[in-house]
Coordinates of C-alpha atoms and ligand atoms in Angstrom, one line a residue:
X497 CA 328.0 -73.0 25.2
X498 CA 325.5 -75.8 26.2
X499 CA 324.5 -77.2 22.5
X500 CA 326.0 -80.5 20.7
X501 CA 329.1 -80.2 18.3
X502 CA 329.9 -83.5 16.6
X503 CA 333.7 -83.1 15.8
X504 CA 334.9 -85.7 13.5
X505 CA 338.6 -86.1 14.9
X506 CA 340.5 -89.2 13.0
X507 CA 344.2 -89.7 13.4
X508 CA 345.0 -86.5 11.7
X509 CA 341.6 -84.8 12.8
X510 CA 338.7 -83.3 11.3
X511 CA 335.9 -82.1 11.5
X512 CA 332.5 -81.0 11.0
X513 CA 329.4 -79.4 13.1
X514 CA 326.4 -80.0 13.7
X515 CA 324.0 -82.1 15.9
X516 CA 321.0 -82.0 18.5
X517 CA 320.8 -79.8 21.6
X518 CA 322.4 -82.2 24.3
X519 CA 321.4 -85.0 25.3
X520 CA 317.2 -86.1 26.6
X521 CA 318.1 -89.7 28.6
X522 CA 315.0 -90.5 26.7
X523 CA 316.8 -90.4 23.5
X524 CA 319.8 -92.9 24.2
X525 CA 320.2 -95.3 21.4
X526 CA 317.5 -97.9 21.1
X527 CA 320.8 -100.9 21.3
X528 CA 322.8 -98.8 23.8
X529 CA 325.6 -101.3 23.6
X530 CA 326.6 -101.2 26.5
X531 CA 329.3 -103.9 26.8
X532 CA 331.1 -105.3 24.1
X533 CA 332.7 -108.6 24.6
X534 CA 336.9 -108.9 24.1
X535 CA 338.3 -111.5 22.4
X536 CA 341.7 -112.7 23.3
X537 CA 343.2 -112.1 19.0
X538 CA 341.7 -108.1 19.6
X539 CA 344.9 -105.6 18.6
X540 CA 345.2 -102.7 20.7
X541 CA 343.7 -101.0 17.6
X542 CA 340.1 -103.2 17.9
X543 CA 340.2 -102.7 21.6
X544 CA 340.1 -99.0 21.0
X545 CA 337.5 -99.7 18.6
X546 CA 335.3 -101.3 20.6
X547 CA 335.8 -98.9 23.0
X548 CA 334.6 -96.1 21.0
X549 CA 331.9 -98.2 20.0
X550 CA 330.4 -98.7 23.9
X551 CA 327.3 -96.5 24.4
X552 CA 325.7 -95.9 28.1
X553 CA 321.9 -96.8 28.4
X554 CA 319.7 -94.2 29.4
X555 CA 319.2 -95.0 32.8
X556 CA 323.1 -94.6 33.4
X557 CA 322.9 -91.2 31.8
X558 CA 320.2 -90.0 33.9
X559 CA 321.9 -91.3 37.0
X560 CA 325.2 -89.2 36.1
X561 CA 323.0 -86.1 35.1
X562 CA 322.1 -86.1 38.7
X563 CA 325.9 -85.2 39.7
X564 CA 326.0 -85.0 43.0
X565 CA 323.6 -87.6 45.7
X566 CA 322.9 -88.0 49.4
X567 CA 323.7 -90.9 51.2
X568 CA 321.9 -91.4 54.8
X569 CA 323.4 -94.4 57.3
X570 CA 320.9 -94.7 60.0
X571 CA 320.1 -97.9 62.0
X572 CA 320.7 -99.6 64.8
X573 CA 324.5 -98.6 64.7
X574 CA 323.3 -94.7 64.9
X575 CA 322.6 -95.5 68.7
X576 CA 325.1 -98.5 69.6
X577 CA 328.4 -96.2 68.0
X578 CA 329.7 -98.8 66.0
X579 CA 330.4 -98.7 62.6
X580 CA 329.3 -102.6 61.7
X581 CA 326.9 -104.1 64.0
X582 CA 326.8 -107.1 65.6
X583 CA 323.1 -108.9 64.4
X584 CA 322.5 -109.3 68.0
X585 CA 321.6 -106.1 68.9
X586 CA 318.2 -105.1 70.9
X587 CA 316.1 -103.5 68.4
X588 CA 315.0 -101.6 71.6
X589 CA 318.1 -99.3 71.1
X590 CA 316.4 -97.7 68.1
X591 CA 314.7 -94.8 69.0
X592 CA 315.3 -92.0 67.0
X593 CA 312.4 -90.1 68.9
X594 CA 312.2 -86.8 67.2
X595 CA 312.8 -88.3 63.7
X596 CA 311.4 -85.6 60.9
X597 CA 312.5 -87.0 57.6
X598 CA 311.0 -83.6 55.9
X599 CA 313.9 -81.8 57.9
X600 CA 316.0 -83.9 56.1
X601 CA 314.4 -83.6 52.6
X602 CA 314.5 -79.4 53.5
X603 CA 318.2 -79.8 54.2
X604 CA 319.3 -82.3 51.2
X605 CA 316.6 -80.1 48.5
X606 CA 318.4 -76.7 50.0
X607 CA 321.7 -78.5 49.5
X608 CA 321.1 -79.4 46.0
X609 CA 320.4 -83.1 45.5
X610 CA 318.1 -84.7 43.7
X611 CA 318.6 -88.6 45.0
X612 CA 319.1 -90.3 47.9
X613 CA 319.6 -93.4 49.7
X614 CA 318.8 -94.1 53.0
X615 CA 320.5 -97.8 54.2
X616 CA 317.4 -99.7 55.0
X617 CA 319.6 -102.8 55.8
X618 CA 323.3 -102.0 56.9
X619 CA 325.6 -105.3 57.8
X620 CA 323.6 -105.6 61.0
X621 CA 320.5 -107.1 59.1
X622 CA 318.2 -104.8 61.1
X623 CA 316.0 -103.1 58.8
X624 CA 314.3 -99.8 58.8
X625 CA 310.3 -100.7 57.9
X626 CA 308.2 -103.5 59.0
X627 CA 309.6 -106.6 57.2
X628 CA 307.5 -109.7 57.1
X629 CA 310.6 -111.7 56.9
X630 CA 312.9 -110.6 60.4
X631 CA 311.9 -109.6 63.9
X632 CA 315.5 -107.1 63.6
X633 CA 313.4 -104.4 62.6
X634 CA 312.2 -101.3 63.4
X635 CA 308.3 -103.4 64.4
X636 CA 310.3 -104.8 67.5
X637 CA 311.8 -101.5 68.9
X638 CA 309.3 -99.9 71.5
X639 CA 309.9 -96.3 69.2
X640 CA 306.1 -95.4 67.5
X641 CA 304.8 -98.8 69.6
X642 CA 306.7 -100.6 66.7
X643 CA 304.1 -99.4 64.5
X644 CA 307.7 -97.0 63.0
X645 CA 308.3 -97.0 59.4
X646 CA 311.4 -94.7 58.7
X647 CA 311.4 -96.2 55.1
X648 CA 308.0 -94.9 54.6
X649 CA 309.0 -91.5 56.3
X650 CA 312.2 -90.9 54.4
X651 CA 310.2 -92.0 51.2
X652 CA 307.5 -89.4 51.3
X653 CA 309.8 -86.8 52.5
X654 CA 311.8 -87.0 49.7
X655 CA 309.4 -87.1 47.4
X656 CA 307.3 -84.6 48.5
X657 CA 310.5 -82.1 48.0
X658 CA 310.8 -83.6 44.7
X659 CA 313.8 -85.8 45.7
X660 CA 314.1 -89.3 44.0
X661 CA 314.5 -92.2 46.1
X662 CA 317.6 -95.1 46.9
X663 CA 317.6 -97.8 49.2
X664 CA 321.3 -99.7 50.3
X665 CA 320.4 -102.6 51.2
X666 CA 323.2 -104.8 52.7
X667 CA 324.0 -108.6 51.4
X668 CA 326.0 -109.0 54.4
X669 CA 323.5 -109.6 57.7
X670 CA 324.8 -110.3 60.2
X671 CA 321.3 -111.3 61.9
X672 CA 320.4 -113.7 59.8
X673 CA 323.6 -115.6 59.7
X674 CA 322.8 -115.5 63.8
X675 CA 319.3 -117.4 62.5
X676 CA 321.4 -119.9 60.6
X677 CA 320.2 -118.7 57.0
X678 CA 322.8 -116.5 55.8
X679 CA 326.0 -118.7 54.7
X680 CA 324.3 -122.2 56.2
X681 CA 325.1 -123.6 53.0
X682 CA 322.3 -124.3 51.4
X683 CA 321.9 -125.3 48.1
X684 CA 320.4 -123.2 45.1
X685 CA 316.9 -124.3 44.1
X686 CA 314.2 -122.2 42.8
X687 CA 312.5 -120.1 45.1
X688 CA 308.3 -118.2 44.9
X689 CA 309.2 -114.5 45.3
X690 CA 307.5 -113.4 47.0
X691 CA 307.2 -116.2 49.8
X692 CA 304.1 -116.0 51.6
X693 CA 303.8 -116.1 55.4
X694 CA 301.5 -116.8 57.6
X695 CA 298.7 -114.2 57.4
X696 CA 300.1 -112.6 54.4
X697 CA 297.2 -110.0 52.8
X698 CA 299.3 -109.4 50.1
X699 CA 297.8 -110.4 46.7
X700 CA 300.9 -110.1 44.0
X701 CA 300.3 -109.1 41.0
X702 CA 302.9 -111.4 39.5
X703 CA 305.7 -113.3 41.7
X704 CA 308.3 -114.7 40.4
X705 CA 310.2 -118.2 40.2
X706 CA 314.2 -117.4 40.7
X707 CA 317.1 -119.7 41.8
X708 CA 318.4 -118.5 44.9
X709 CA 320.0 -119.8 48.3
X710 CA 318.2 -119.7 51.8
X711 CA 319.5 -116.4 52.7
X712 CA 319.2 -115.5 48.6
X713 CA 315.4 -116.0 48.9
X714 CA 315.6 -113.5 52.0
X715 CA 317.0 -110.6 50.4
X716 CA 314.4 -111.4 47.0
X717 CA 311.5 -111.0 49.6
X718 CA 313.3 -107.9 51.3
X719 CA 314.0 -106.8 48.1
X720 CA 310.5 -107.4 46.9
X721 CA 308.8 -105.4 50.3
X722 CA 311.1 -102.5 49.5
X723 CA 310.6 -102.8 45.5
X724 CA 306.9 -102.6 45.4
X725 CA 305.7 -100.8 48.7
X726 CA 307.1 -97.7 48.7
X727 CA 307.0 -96.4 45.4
X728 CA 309.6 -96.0 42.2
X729 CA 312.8 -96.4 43.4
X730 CA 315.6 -94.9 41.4
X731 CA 319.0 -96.2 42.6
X732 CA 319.8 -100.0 44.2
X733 CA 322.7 -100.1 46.1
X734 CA 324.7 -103.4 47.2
X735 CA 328.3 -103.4 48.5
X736 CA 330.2 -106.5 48.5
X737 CA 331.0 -106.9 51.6
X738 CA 330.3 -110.4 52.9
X739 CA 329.6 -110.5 56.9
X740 CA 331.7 -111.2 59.4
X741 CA 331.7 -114.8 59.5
X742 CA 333.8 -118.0 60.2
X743 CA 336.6 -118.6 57.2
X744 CA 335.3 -121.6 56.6
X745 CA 331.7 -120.3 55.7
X746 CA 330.7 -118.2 52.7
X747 CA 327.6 -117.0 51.3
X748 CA 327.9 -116.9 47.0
X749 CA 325.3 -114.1 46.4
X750 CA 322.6 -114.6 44.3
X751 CA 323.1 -111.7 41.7
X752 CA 321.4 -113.0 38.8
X753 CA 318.5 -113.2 40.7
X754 CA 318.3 -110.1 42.6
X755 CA 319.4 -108.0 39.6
X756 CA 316.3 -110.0 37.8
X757 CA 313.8 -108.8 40.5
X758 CA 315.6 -104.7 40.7
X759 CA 315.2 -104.7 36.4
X760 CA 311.3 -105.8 36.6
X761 CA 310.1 -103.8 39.6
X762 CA 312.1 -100.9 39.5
X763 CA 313.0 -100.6 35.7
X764 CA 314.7 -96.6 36.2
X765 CA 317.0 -97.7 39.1
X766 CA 320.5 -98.0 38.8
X767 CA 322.0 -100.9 40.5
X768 CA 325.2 -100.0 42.5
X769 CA 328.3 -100.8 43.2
X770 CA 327.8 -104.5 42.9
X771 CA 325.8 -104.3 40.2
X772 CA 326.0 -103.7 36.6
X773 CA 325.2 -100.2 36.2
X774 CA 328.1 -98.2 38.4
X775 CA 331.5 -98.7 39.7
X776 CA 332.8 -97.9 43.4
X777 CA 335.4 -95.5 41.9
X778 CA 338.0 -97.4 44.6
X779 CA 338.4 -95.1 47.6
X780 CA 336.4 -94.0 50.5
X781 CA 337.7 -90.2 49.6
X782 CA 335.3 -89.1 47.2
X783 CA 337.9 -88.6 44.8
X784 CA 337.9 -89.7 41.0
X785 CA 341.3 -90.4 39.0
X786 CA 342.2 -87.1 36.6
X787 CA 341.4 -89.0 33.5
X788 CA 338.1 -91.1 35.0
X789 CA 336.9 -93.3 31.9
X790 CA 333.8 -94.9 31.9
X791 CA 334.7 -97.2 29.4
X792 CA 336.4 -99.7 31.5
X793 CA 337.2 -103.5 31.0
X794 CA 335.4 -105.9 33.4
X795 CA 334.9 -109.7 33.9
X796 CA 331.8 -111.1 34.5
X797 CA 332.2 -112.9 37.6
X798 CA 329.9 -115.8 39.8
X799 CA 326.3 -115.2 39.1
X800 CA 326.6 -112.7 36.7
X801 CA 328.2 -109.8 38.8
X802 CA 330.4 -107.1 36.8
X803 CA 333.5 -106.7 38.4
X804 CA 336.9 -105.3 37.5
X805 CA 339.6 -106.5 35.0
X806 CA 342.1 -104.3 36.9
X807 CA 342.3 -103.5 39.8
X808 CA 339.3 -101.9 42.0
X809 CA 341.9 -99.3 42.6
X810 CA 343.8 -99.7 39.5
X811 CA 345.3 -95.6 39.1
X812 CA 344.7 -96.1 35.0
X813 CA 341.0 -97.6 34.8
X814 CA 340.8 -97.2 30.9
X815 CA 343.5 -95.5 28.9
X816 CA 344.5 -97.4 25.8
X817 CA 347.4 -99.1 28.0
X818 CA 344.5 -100.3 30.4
X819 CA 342.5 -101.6 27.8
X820 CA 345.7 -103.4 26.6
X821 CA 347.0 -104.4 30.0
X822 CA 343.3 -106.2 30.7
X823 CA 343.1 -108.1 28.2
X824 CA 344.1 -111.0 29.2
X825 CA 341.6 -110.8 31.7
X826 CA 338.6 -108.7 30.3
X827 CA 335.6 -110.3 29.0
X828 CA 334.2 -106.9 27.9
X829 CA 334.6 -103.4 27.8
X830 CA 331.5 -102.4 29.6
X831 CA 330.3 -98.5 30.1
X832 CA 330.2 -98.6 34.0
X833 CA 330.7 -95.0 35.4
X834 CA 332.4 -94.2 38.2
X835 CA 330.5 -93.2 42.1
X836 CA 332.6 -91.5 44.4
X837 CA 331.4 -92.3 47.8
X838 CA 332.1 -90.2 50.7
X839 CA 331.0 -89.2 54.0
X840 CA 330.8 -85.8 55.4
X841 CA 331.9 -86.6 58.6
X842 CA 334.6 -89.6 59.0
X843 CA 332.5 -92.3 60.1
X844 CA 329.3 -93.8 57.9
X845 CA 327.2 -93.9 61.0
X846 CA 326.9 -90.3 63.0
X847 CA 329.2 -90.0 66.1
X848 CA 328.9 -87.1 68.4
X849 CA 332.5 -86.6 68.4
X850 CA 332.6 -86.1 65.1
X851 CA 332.5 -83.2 62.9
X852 CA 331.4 -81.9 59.0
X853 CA 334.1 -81.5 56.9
X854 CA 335.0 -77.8 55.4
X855 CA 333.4 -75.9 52.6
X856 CA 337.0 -76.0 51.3
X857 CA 337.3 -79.9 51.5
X858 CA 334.0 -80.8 50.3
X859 CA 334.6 -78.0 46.9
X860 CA 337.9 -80.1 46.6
X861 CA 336.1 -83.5 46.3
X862 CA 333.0 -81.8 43.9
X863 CA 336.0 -80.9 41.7
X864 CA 337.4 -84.5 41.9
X865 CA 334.5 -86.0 41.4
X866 CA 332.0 -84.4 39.5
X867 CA 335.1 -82.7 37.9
X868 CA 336.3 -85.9 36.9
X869 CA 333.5 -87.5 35.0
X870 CA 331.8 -88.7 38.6
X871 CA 329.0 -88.9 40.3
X872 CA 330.1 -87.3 44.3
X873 CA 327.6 -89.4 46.4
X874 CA 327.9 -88.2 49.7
X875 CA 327.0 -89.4 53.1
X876 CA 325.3 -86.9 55.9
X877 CA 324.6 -89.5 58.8
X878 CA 321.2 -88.3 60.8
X879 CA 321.8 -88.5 64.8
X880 CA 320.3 -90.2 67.6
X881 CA 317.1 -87.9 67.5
X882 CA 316.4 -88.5 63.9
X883 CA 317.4 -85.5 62.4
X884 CA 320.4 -84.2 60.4
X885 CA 322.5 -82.5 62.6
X886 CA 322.3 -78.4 62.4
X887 CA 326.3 -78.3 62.0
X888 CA 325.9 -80.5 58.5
X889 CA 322.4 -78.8 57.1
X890 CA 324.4 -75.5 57.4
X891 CA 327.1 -76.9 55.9
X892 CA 325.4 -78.7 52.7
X893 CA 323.9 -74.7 52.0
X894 CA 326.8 -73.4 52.3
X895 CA 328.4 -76.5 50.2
X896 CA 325.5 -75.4 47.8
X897 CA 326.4 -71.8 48.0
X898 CA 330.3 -72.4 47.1
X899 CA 329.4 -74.8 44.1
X900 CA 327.2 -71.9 42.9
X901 CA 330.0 -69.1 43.5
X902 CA 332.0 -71.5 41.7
X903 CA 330.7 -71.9 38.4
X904 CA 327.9 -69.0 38.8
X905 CA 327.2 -68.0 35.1
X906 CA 328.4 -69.5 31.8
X907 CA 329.9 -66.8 30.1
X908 CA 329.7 -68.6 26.1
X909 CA 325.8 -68.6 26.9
X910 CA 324.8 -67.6 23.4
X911 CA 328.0 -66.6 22.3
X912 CA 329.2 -67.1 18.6
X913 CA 330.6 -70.7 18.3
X914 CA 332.3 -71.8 15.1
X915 CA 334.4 -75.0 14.8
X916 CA 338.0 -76.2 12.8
X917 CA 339.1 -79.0 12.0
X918 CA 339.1 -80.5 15.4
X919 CA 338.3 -78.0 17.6
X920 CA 335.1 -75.3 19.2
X921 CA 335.6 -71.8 19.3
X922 CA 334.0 -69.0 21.1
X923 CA 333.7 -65.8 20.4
X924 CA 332.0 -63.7 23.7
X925 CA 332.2 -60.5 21.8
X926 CA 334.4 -59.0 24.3
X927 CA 337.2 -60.2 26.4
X928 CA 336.4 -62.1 29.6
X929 CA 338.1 -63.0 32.6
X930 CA 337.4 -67.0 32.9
X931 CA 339.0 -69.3 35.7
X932 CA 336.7 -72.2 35.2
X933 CA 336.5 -73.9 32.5
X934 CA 333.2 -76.7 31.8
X935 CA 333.3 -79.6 29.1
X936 CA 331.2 -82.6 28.3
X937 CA 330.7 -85.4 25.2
X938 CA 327.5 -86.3 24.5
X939 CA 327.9 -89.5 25.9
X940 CA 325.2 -91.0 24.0
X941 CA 327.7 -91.4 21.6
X942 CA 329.9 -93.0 24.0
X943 CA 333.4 -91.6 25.5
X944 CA 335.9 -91.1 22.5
X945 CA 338.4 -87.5 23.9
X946 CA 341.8 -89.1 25.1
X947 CA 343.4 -85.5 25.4
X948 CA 342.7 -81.6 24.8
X949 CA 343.7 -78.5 25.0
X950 CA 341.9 -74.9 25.8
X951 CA 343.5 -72.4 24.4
X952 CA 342.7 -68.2 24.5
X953 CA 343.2 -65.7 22.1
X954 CA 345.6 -63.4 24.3
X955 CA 347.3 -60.5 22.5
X956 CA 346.8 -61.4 19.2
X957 CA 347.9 -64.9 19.9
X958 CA 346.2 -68.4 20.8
X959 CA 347.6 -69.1 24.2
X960 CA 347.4 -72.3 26.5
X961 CA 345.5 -71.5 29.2
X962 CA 345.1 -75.9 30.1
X963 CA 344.9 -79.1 28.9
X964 CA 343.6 -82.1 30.1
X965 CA 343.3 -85.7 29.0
X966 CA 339.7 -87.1 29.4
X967 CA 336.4 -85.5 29.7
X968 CA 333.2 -87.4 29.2
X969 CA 330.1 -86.0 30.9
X970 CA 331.7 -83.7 33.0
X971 CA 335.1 -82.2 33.0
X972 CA 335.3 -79.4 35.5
X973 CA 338.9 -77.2 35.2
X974 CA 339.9 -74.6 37.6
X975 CA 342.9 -72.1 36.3
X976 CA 345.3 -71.2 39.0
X977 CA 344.9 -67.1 37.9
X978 CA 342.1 -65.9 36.0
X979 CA 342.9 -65.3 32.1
X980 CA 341.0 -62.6 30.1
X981 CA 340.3 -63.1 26.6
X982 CA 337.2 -62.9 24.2
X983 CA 338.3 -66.0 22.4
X984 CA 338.6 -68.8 23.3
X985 CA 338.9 -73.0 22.3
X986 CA 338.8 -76.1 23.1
X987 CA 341.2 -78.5 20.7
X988 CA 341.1 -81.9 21.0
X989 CA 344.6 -83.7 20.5
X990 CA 343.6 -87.1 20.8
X991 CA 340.1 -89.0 20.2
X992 CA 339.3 -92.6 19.5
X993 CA 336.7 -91.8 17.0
X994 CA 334.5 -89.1 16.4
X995 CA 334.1 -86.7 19.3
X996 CA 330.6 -84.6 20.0
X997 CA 331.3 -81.5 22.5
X998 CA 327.9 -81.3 24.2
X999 CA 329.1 -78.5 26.7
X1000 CA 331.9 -75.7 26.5
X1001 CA 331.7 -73.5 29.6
X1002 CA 333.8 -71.1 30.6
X1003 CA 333.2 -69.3 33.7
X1004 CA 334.2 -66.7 36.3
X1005 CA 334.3 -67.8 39.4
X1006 CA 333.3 -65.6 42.6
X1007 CA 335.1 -67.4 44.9
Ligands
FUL1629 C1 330.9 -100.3 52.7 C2 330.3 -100.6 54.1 O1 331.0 -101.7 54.7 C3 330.3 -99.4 54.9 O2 329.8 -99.6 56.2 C4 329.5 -98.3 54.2 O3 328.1 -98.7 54.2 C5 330.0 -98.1 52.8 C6 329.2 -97.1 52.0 O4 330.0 -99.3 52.1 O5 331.0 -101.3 51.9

């Protein structure tokens, strides 16, 4: 079943039917709402009310619609074999030689994603294109006669296989703090983004006047270059690692300011995981808690950067006990979905010695993660020639494949749906064998299903075939047999206000 039922669950639950097909981005609330500040005198019952009352905006629906995303580290580290470089590394070690960003696009389009973000700045501050504002760049390696852009490469690749483009790019840099930028403790004062330079040809169409430190002001004109020379960009990602420096030193990012310039020159992009459109789900794993909420309590910390009330590895994120247990701490209750980062080998970086995971492993973390109201963002390091290795392209197909086999045909396509009180039925006419089970909310109306229950019609009988507690915009459920049935239900047990089932799948899996 793929159209929107509104159930009107209250403390005794009821319901009603009816609503839109699911879910256009484009037609996410015009006030999406999408933090709502705590006050210290909220009762655990206006918590939960003003956690049913969070709605995502648009652009963090169409980043979760997108399910599953590539992640590319290359850089300097590709060829040195560390994981975190040292800023002081020749740029002549860069020579990816046989580099052919379309094998990559071929490889990620054949392995089903739709985004993904190459690291144009890792911790190592050497960046991938031609920046006006470092020499630790691709210009001053000897590949292409420095005239490489693997930016610009990776860019058109992607979008000429209709892939949409992210860039990482590192606050720690390692380089610059060598240059006596980052961390030198410079004051904040208000800084001309972008900064011109000698010989500068460009001619801005607007620049901007931000507050920012020394080494803030780099990353606004990095940020600027990438923002406006390559074309729409549709994910930002920062980590908040700080670089490897002395105790005693300390760079205080400039968040406001950077998340200023992201919002006006790349208005679609999601900013990540420092940032306030996604949370780093907590591990390196890929793997989402069972009940993943996207309705989570934050604080707003320094400069305006969301970070957690709990925990970043808190194993309850935003269950009514959460939501309680934060208080003290929480300045909102923010809708800030979880991205579960992983790589498919061990390391970020590629290492010869290193190898793809399974089919079987990677399954297991789509089903923790996209299972689990996620988006799986998963790394697949290119090698020292440039190119995805052949072991990993073969295995994001056959990754592909096994999602496919997986949840290969919903069976309540068309079927007869009625709803009770609380609850969807399906009728498919005849009985079924179903292992896999599918289920969203249409999250423009925010996340409201605490607990549910599916439920078969076997022998005459309803049966429980699972149950579950959250589900948001994508529950996944795998049975441990296959059941057969021609009815079947979802019931929902516990809601925080009215619940709208925007997806009911049930499926056989060929696995
Ligand atoms: C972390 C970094 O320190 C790792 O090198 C990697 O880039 C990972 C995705 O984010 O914060």
């Amino acid at each position: 079943m793929a159209v929107s039922r509104r159930l009107f669950v209250t403390a005794a639950t009821a319901l009603a039917v009816t609503g839109p097909p699911a879910l256009p981005a484009s037609a996410a609330p015009a006030d999406p709402r999408y933090r709502i500040p705590v006050s210290p005198d909220d009762t655990e019952a206006d918590l939960v009310r003003k956690a049913s009352q969070v709605r995502p905006t648009a652009r963090q629906i169409a980043w979760q619609r997108l399910e599953r995303t590539a992640f590319l580290h290359f850089g300097v580290n590709t060829f040195t074999g560390l994981e975190w470089g040292t800023g002081d590394e020749d740029p002549e070690v860069f020579q990816p030689v046989g580099l052919d960003t379309d094998q990559w696009a071929r490889a990620l389009r054949d392995g089903g994603f739709e985004l993904a973000i190459l690291t144009v700045k890792h911790h190592d501050g050497f960046v991938l294109y031609p920046s006006r504002y470092t020499d630790h760049s691709v210009r001053s390696s000897s590949w292409r006669d420095g005239r490489g852009d693997v930016l610009r490469s990776f860019a058109d690749s992607m979008r000429r296989h209709g892939i949409k483009v992210g860039v990482y790019v590192s606050p720690a840099d390692e380089n610059q703090y060598l240059h006596g930028v980052y961390a030198n403790g410079s004051a904040r004062a208000e800084h001309v983004i972008p900064t011109p330079v000698p010989g500068d040809d460009r001619s801005p169409r607007r620049s901007y006047a931000l507050p920012a430190t020394d080494y803030g002001a780099h990353m606004l004109n990095q940020l600027y270059e990438v923002l406006t020379e390559y074309g729409p960009i549709d994910e930002v990602w920062f980590d908040g690692a700080q670089g490897r420096i002395p105790p005693d030193k300390v760079e205080k990012y400039d968040w406001d300011s950077w998340y200023t310039l992201v919002r006006s020159l790349a208005p679609d992009a999601a900013i990540a995981v420092s940032g306030p459109d996604v949370r780093w789900v907590g591990n390196e794993g890929g793997l989402a808690r069972e009940d993943e909420w996207s309705v989570v309590p934050v604080q707003e910390k320094d400069y305006g950067r969301t970070d957690y009330a709990l925990a970043y590895d808190a194993a309850d994120m935003g269950s009514r006990d959460a939501l309680v247990k934060a208080q003290p701490v929480a300045d909102y209750l923010q809708w800030w979905p979880a991205e579960c980062d992983v790589s498919i080998r061990d390391g970020w970086f590629y290492h010869a010695d290193q190898q793809p995971k399974t089919v079987d492993e990677l399954t297991d973390i789509y089903f923790r993660s996209v299972g689990r109201n996620s988006v799986l963002l998963l790394n697949i390091p290119p090698d020292t020639d440039g190119l995805l290795p052949a072991a990993d392209v073969v295995r994001l197909r056959e990754f592909r494949d096994r999602v496919d086999d997986e949840l290969p045909q919903d069976l309540a396509r068309g079927a007869r749906t009625t709803t009770g009180p609380d609850r969807v039925t399906i009728d498919l006419g005849s009985e079924r064998e179903v292992d896999r089970i599918r289920l969203a909310e249409d999250v423009r109306y925010g996340q409201q299903v605490e607990s549910f229950v599916v439920e078969a019609r076997v022998d005459g009988a309803w049966t429980e075939v699972t149950r579950a507690g959250t589900i948001g915009l994508s529950r996944i459920l795998t049975l441990p047999a296959a059941v057969r049935a021609g009815q079947w239900r979802v019931r929902v047990t516990g809601a925080r206000s009215v619940v709208r089932v925007a997806e009911f799948g049930l499926y056989r899996s060929r696995v």
